[in-house]
mmCIF file of C-alpha atoms and ligand atoms in Angstrom:
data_model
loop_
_atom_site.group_PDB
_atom_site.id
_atom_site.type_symbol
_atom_site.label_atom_id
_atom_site.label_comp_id
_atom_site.label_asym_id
_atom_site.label_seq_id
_atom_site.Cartn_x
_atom_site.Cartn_y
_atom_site.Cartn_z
ATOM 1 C CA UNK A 1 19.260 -31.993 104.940
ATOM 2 C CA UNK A 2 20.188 -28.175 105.238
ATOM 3 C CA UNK A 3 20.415 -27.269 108.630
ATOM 4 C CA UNK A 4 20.659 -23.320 109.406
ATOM 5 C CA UNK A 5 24.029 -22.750 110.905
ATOM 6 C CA UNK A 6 24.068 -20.742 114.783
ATOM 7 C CA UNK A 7 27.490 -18.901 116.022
ATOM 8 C CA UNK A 8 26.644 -18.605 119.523
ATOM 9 C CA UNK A 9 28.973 -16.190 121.887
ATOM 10 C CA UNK A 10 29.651 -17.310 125.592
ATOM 11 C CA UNK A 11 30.882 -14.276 127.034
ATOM 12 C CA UNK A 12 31.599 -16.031 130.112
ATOM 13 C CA UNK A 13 31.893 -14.334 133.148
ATOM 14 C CA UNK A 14 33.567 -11.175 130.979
ATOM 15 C CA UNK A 15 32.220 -7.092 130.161
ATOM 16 C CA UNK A 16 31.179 -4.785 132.615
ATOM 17 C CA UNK A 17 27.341 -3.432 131.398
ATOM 18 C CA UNK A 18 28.294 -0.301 129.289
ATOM 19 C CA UNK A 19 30.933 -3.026 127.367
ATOM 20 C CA UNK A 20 28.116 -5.644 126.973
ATOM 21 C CA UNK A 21 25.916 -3.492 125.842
ATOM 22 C CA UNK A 22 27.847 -2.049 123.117
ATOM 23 C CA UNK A 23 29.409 -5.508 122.052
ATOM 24 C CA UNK A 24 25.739 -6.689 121.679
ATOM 25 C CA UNK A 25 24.663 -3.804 119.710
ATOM 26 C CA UNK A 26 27.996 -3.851 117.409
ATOM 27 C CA UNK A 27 27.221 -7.723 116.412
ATOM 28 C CA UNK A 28 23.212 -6.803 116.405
ATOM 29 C CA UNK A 29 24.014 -4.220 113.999
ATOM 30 C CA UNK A 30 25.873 -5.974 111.820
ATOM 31 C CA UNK A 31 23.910 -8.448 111.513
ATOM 32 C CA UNK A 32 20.898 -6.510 110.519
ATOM 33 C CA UNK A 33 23.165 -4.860 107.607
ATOM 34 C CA UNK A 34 23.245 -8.728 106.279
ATOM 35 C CA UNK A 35 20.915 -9.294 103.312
ATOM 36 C CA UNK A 36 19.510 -12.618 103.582
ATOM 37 C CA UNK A 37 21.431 -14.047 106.122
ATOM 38 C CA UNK A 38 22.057 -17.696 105.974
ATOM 39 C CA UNK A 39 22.900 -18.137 109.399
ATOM 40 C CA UNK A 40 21.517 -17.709 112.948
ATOM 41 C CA UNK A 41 23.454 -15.415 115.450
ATOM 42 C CA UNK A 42 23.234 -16.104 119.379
ATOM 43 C CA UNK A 43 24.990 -13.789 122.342
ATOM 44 C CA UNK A 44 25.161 -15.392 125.834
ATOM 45 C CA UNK A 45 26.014 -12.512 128.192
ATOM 46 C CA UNK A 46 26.482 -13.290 132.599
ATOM 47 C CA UNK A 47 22.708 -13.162 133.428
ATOM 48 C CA UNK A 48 22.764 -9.819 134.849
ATOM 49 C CA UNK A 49 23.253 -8.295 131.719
ATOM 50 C CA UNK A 50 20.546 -10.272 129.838
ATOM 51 C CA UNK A 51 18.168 -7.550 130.501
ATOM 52 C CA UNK A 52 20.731 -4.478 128.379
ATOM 53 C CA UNK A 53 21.441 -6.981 125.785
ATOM 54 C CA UNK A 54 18.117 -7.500 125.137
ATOM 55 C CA UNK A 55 17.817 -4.162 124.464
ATOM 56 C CA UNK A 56 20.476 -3.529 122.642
ATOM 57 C CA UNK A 57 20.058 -5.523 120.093
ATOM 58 C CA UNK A 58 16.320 -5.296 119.760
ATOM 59 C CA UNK A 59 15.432 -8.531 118.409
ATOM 60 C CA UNK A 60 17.774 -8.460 115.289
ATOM 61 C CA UNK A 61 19.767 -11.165 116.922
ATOM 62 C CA UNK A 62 18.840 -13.969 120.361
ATOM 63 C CA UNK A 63 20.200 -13.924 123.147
ATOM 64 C CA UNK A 64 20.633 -16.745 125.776
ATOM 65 C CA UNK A 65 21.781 -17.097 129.259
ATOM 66 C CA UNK A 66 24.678 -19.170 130.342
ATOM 67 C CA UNK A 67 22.983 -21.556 132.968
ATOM 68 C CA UNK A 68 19.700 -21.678 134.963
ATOM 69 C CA UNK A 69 18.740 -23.718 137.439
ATOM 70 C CA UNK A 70 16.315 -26.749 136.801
ATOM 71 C CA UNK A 71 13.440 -25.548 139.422
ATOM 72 C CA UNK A 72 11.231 -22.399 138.222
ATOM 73 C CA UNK A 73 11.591 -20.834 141.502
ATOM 74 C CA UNK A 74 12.239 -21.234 145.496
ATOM 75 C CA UNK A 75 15.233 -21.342 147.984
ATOM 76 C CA UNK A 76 18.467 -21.085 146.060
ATOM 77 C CA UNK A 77 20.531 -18.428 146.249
ATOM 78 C CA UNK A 78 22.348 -17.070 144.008
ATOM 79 C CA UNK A 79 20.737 -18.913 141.169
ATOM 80 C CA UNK A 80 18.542 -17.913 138.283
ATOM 81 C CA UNK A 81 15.495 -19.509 137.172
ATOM 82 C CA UNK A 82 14.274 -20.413 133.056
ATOM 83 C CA UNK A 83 11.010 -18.807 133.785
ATOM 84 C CA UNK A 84 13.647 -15.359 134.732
ATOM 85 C CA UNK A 85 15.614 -15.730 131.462
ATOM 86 C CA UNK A 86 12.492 -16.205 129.331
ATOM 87 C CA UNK A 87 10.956 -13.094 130.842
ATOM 88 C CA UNK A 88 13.852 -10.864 130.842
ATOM 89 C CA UNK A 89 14.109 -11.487 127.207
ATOM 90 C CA UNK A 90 16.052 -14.943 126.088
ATOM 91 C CA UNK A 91 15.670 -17.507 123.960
ATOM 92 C CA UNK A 92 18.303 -19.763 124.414
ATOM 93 C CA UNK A 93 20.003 -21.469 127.794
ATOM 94 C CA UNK A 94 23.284 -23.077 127.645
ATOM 95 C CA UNK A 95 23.286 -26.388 130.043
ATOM 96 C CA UNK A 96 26.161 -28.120 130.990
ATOM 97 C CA UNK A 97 29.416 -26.173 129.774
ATOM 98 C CA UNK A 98 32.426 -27.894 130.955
ATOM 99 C CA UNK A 99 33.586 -25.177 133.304
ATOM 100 C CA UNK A 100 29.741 -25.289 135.010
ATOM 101 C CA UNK A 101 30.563 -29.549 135.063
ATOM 102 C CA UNK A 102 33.823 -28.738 136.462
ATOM 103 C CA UNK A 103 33.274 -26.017 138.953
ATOM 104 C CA UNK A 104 29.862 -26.615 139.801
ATOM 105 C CA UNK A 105 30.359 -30.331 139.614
ATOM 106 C CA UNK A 106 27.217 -30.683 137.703
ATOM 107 C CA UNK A 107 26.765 -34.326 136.524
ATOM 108 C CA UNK A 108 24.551 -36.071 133.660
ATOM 109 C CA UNK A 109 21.598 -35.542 135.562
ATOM 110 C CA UNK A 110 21.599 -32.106 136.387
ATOM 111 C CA UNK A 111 22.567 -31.026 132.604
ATOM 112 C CA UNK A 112 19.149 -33.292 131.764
ATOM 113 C CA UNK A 113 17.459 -31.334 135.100
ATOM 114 C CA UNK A 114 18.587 -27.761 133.299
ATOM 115 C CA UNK A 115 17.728 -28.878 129.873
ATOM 116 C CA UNK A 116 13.884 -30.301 130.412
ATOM 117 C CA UNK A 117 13.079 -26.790 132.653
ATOM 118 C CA UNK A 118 14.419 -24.950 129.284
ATOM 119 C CA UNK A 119 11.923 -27.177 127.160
ATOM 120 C CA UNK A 120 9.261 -26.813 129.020
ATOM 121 C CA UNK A 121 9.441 -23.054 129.182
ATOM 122 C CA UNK A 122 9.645 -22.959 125.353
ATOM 123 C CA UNK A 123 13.188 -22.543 125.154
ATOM 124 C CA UNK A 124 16.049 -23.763 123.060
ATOM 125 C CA UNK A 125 18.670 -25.683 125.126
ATOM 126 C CA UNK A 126 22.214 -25.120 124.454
ATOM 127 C CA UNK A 127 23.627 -28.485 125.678
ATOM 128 C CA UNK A 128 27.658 -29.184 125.904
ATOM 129 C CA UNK A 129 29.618 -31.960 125.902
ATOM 130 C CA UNK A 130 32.975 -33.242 125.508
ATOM 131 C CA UNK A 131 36.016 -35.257 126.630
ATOM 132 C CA UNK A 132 38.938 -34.150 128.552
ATOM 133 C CA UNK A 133 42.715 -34.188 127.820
ATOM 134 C CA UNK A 134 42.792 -37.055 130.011
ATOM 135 C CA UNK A 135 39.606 -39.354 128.314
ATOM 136 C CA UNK A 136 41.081 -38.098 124.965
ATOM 137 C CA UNK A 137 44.444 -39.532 125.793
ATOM 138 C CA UNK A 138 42.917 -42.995 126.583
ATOM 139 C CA UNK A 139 41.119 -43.162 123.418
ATOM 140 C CA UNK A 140 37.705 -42.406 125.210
ATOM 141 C CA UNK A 141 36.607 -39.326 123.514
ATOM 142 C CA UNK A 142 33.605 -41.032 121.649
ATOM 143 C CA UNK A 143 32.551 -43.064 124.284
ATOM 144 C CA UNK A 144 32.367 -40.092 126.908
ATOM 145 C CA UNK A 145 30.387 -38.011 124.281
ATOM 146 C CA UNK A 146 27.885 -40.628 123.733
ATOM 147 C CA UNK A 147 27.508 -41.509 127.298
ATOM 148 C CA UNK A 148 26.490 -37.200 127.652
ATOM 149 C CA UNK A 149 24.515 -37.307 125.195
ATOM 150 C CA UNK A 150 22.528 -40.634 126.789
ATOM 151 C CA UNK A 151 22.348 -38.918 130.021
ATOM 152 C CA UNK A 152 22.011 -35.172 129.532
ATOM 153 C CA UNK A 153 19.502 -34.469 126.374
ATOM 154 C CA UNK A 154 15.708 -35.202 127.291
ATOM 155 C CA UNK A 155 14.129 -37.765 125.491
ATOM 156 C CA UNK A 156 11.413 -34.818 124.540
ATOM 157 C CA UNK A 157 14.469 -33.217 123.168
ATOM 158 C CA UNK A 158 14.080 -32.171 119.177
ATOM 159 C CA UNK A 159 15.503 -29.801 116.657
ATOM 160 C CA UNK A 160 13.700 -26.625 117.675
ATOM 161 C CA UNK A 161 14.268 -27.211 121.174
ATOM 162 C CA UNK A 162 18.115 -28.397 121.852
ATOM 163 C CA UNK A 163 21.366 -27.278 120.068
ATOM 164 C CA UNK A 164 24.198 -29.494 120.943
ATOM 165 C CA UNK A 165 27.888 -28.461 121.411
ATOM 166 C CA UNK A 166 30.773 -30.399 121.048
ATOM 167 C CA UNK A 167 33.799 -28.698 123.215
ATOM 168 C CA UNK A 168 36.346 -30.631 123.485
ATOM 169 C CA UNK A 169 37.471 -29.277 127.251
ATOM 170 C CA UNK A 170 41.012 -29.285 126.390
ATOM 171 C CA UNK A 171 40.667 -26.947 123.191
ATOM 172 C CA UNK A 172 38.958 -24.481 125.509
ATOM 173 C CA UNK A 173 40.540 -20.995 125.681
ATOM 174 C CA UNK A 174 44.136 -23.610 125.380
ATOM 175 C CA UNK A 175 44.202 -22.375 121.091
ATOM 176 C CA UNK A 176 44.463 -25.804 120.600
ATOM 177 C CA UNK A 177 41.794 -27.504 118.501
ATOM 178 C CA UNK A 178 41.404 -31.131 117.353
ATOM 179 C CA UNK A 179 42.598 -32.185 113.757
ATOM 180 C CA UNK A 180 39.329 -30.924 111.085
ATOM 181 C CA UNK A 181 39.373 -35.564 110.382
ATOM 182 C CA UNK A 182 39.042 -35.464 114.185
ATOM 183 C CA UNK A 183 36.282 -33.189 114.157
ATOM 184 C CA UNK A 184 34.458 -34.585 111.548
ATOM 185 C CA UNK A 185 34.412 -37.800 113.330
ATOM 186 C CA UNK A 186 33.123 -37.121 116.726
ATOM 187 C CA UNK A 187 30.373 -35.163 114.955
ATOM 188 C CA UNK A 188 29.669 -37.898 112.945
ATOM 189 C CA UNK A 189 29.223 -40.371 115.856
ATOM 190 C CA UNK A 190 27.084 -37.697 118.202
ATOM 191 C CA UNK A 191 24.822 -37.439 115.300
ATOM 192 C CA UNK A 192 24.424 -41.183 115.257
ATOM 193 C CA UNK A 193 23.979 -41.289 119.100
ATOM 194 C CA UNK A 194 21.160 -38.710 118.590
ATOM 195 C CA UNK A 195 19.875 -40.952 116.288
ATOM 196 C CA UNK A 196 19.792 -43.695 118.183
ATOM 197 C CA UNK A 197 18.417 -41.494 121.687
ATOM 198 C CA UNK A 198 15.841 -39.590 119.278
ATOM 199 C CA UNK A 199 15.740 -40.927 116.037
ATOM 200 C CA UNK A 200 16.658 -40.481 112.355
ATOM 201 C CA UNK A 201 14.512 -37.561 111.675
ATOM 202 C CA UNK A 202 15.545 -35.274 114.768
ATOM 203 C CA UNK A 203 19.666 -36.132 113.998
ATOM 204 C CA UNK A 204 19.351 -34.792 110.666
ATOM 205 C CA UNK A 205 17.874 -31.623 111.904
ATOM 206 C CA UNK A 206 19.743 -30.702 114.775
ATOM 207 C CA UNK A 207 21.908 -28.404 115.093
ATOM 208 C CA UNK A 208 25.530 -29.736 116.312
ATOM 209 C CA UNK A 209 28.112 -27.051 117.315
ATOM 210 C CA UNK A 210 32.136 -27.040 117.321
ATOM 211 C CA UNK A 211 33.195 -24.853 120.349
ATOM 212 C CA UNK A 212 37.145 -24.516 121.556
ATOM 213 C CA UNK A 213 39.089 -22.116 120.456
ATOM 214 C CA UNK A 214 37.385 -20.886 117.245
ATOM 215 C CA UNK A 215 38.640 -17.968 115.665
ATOM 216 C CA UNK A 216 38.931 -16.434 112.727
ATOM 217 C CA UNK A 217 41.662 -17.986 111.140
ATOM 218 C CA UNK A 218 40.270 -21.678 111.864
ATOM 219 C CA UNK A 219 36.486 -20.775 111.336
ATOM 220 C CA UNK A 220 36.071 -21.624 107.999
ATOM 221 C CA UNK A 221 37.896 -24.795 107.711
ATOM 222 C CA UNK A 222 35.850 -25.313 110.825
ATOM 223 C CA UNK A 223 32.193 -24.625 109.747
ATOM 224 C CA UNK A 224 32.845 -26.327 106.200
ATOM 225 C CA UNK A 225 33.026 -29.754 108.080
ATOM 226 C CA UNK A 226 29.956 -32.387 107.365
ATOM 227 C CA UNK A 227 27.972 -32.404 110.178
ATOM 228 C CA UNK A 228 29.406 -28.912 112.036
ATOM 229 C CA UNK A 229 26.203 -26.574 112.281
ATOM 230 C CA UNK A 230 27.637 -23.872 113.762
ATOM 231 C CA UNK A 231 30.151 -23.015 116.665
ATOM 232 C CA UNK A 232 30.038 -21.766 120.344
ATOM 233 C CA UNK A 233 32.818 -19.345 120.833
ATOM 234 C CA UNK A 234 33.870 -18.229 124.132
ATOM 235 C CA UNK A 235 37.381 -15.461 123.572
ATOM 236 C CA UNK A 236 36.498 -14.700 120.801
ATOM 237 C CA UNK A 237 32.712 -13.490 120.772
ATOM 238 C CA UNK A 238 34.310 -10.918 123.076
ATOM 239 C CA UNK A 239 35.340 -8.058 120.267
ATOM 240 C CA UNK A 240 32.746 -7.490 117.989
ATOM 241 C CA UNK A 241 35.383 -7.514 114.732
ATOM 242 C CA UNK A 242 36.422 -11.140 115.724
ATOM 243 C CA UNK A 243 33.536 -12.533 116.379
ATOM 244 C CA UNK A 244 32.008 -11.154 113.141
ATOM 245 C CA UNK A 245 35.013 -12.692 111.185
ATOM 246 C CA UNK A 246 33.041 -16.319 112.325
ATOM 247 C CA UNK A 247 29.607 -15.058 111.608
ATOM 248 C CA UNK A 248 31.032 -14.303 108.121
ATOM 249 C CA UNK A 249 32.179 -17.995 107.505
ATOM 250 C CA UNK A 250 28.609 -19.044 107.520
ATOM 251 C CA UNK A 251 26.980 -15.726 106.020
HETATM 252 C C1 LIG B 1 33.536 -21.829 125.349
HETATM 253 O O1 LIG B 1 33.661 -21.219 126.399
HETATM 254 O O2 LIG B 1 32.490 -22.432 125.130
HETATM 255 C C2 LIG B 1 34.637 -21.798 124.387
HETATM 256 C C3 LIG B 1 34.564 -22.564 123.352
HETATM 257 O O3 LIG B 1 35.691 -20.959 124.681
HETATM 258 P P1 LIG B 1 36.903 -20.571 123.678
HETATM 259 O O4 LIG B 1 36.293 -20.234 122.344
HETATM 260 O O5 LIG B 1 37.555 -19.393 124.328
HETATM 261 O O6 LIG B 1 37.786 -21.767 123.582
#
């Protein structure tokens, strides 16, 4: 099964708009100087600056927010709705990123809340999971990932309509990553749990992400694993050189 690789950027809460803009339209541009690309590029700007990006890099590559919340609209401040994102421009939502689980102290069930308001609006849901330093140490790292996976993809969830990401939350922004054997393993066994939530057909087709600190010097030992479809790259999706060092690795 060839699946098309995605490097997705989280920018995080990082650029002010005239930096966003021109990071999006550096990585837009290069991309549309790619012949035949054979891999799918994603930027995931603070929500505010959805609207520039969008323009700048007029349609050449997606664009996705960061978060949304799960109802379309009412009384909750500060937060920004799927039906929002889609109309300002994106495609893509990431749900459940571990610093959104760990600041926001969003659980299972609010990841699954997020990610079936993305699906029904027609968009692709970026979800994340992974084990901390503290599971990892006691050996739990597959068990956590499955038990995300049970409780924060949909059951309508399919290959067009979730992305996962695997981020270990220790090798975020630390420079530390997991061991490539290590890597290969947990994607092996969140591929299995989607077959077992969604079946045979929609494992082999999704996409599975590495994210934590992915760079260019680790990228392509990275994105030549097995079952690693991509990456999610926080740092460095911030300077348009690095982050096109990673798009390269799966050009
Ligand atoms: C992330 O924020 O999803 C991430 C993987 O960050 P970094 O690449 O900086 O580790």
């Amino acid at each position: 099964m060839q699946r098309r690789p995605l490097i997705a950027g989280n920018w995080k809460m990082n650029c002010l708009k005239e930096e966003a803009y021109a990071l999006a339209k550096g990585v837009a541009e290069k991309y549309a100087a790619c012949t035949d690309p054979e891999c799918d590029v994603l930027v995931c700007p603070p929500a505010i600056w959805i609207l520039p990006v969008v323009d700048a890099v007029k349609g050449r590559v997606a664009v996705g927010a960061q978060d949304a919340h799960a109802a379309k609209s009412g009384a909750h401040t500060g937060d920004v709705s799927v039906p929002m994102i889609k109309d300002a421009g994106a495609r893509f939502v990431i749900v459940g990123h571990s610093e959104r689980r760990a600041d926001h102290h969003e659980t299972d069930a609010d990841v699954k809340a997020k990610a079936k308001a993305v699906i029904a609006d027609g968009l692709t849901a970026v979800i994340c999971i992974g084990e901390t330093q503290d599971q990892r140490d006691a050996g739990k790292t597959i068990d956590v990932c499955r038990t995300q996976i049970q409780g924060s993809v949909p059951e309508e969830a399919n290959a067009q309509n979730v992305v996962i990401a695997y981020e270990p939350v220790w090798a975020i922004g630390t420079g530390r990553t997991p061991t490539t054997k290590d890597v290969e393993e947990v994607h092996a066994a969140v591929r299995a749990e989607i077959a077992a939530k969604l079946g045979q057909k929609v494992a082999e087709e999704m996409r599975i992400l590495y994210g934590g600190s992915v760079k260019p010097s680790n990228a392509k030992e990275l994105m030549a694993l097995q079952d690693v479809d991509g990456a999610l790259v926080g740092g460095a999706s911030l300077k348009v050189d690095d982050f096109w060092a990673i798009v390269e690795t799966c050009l």
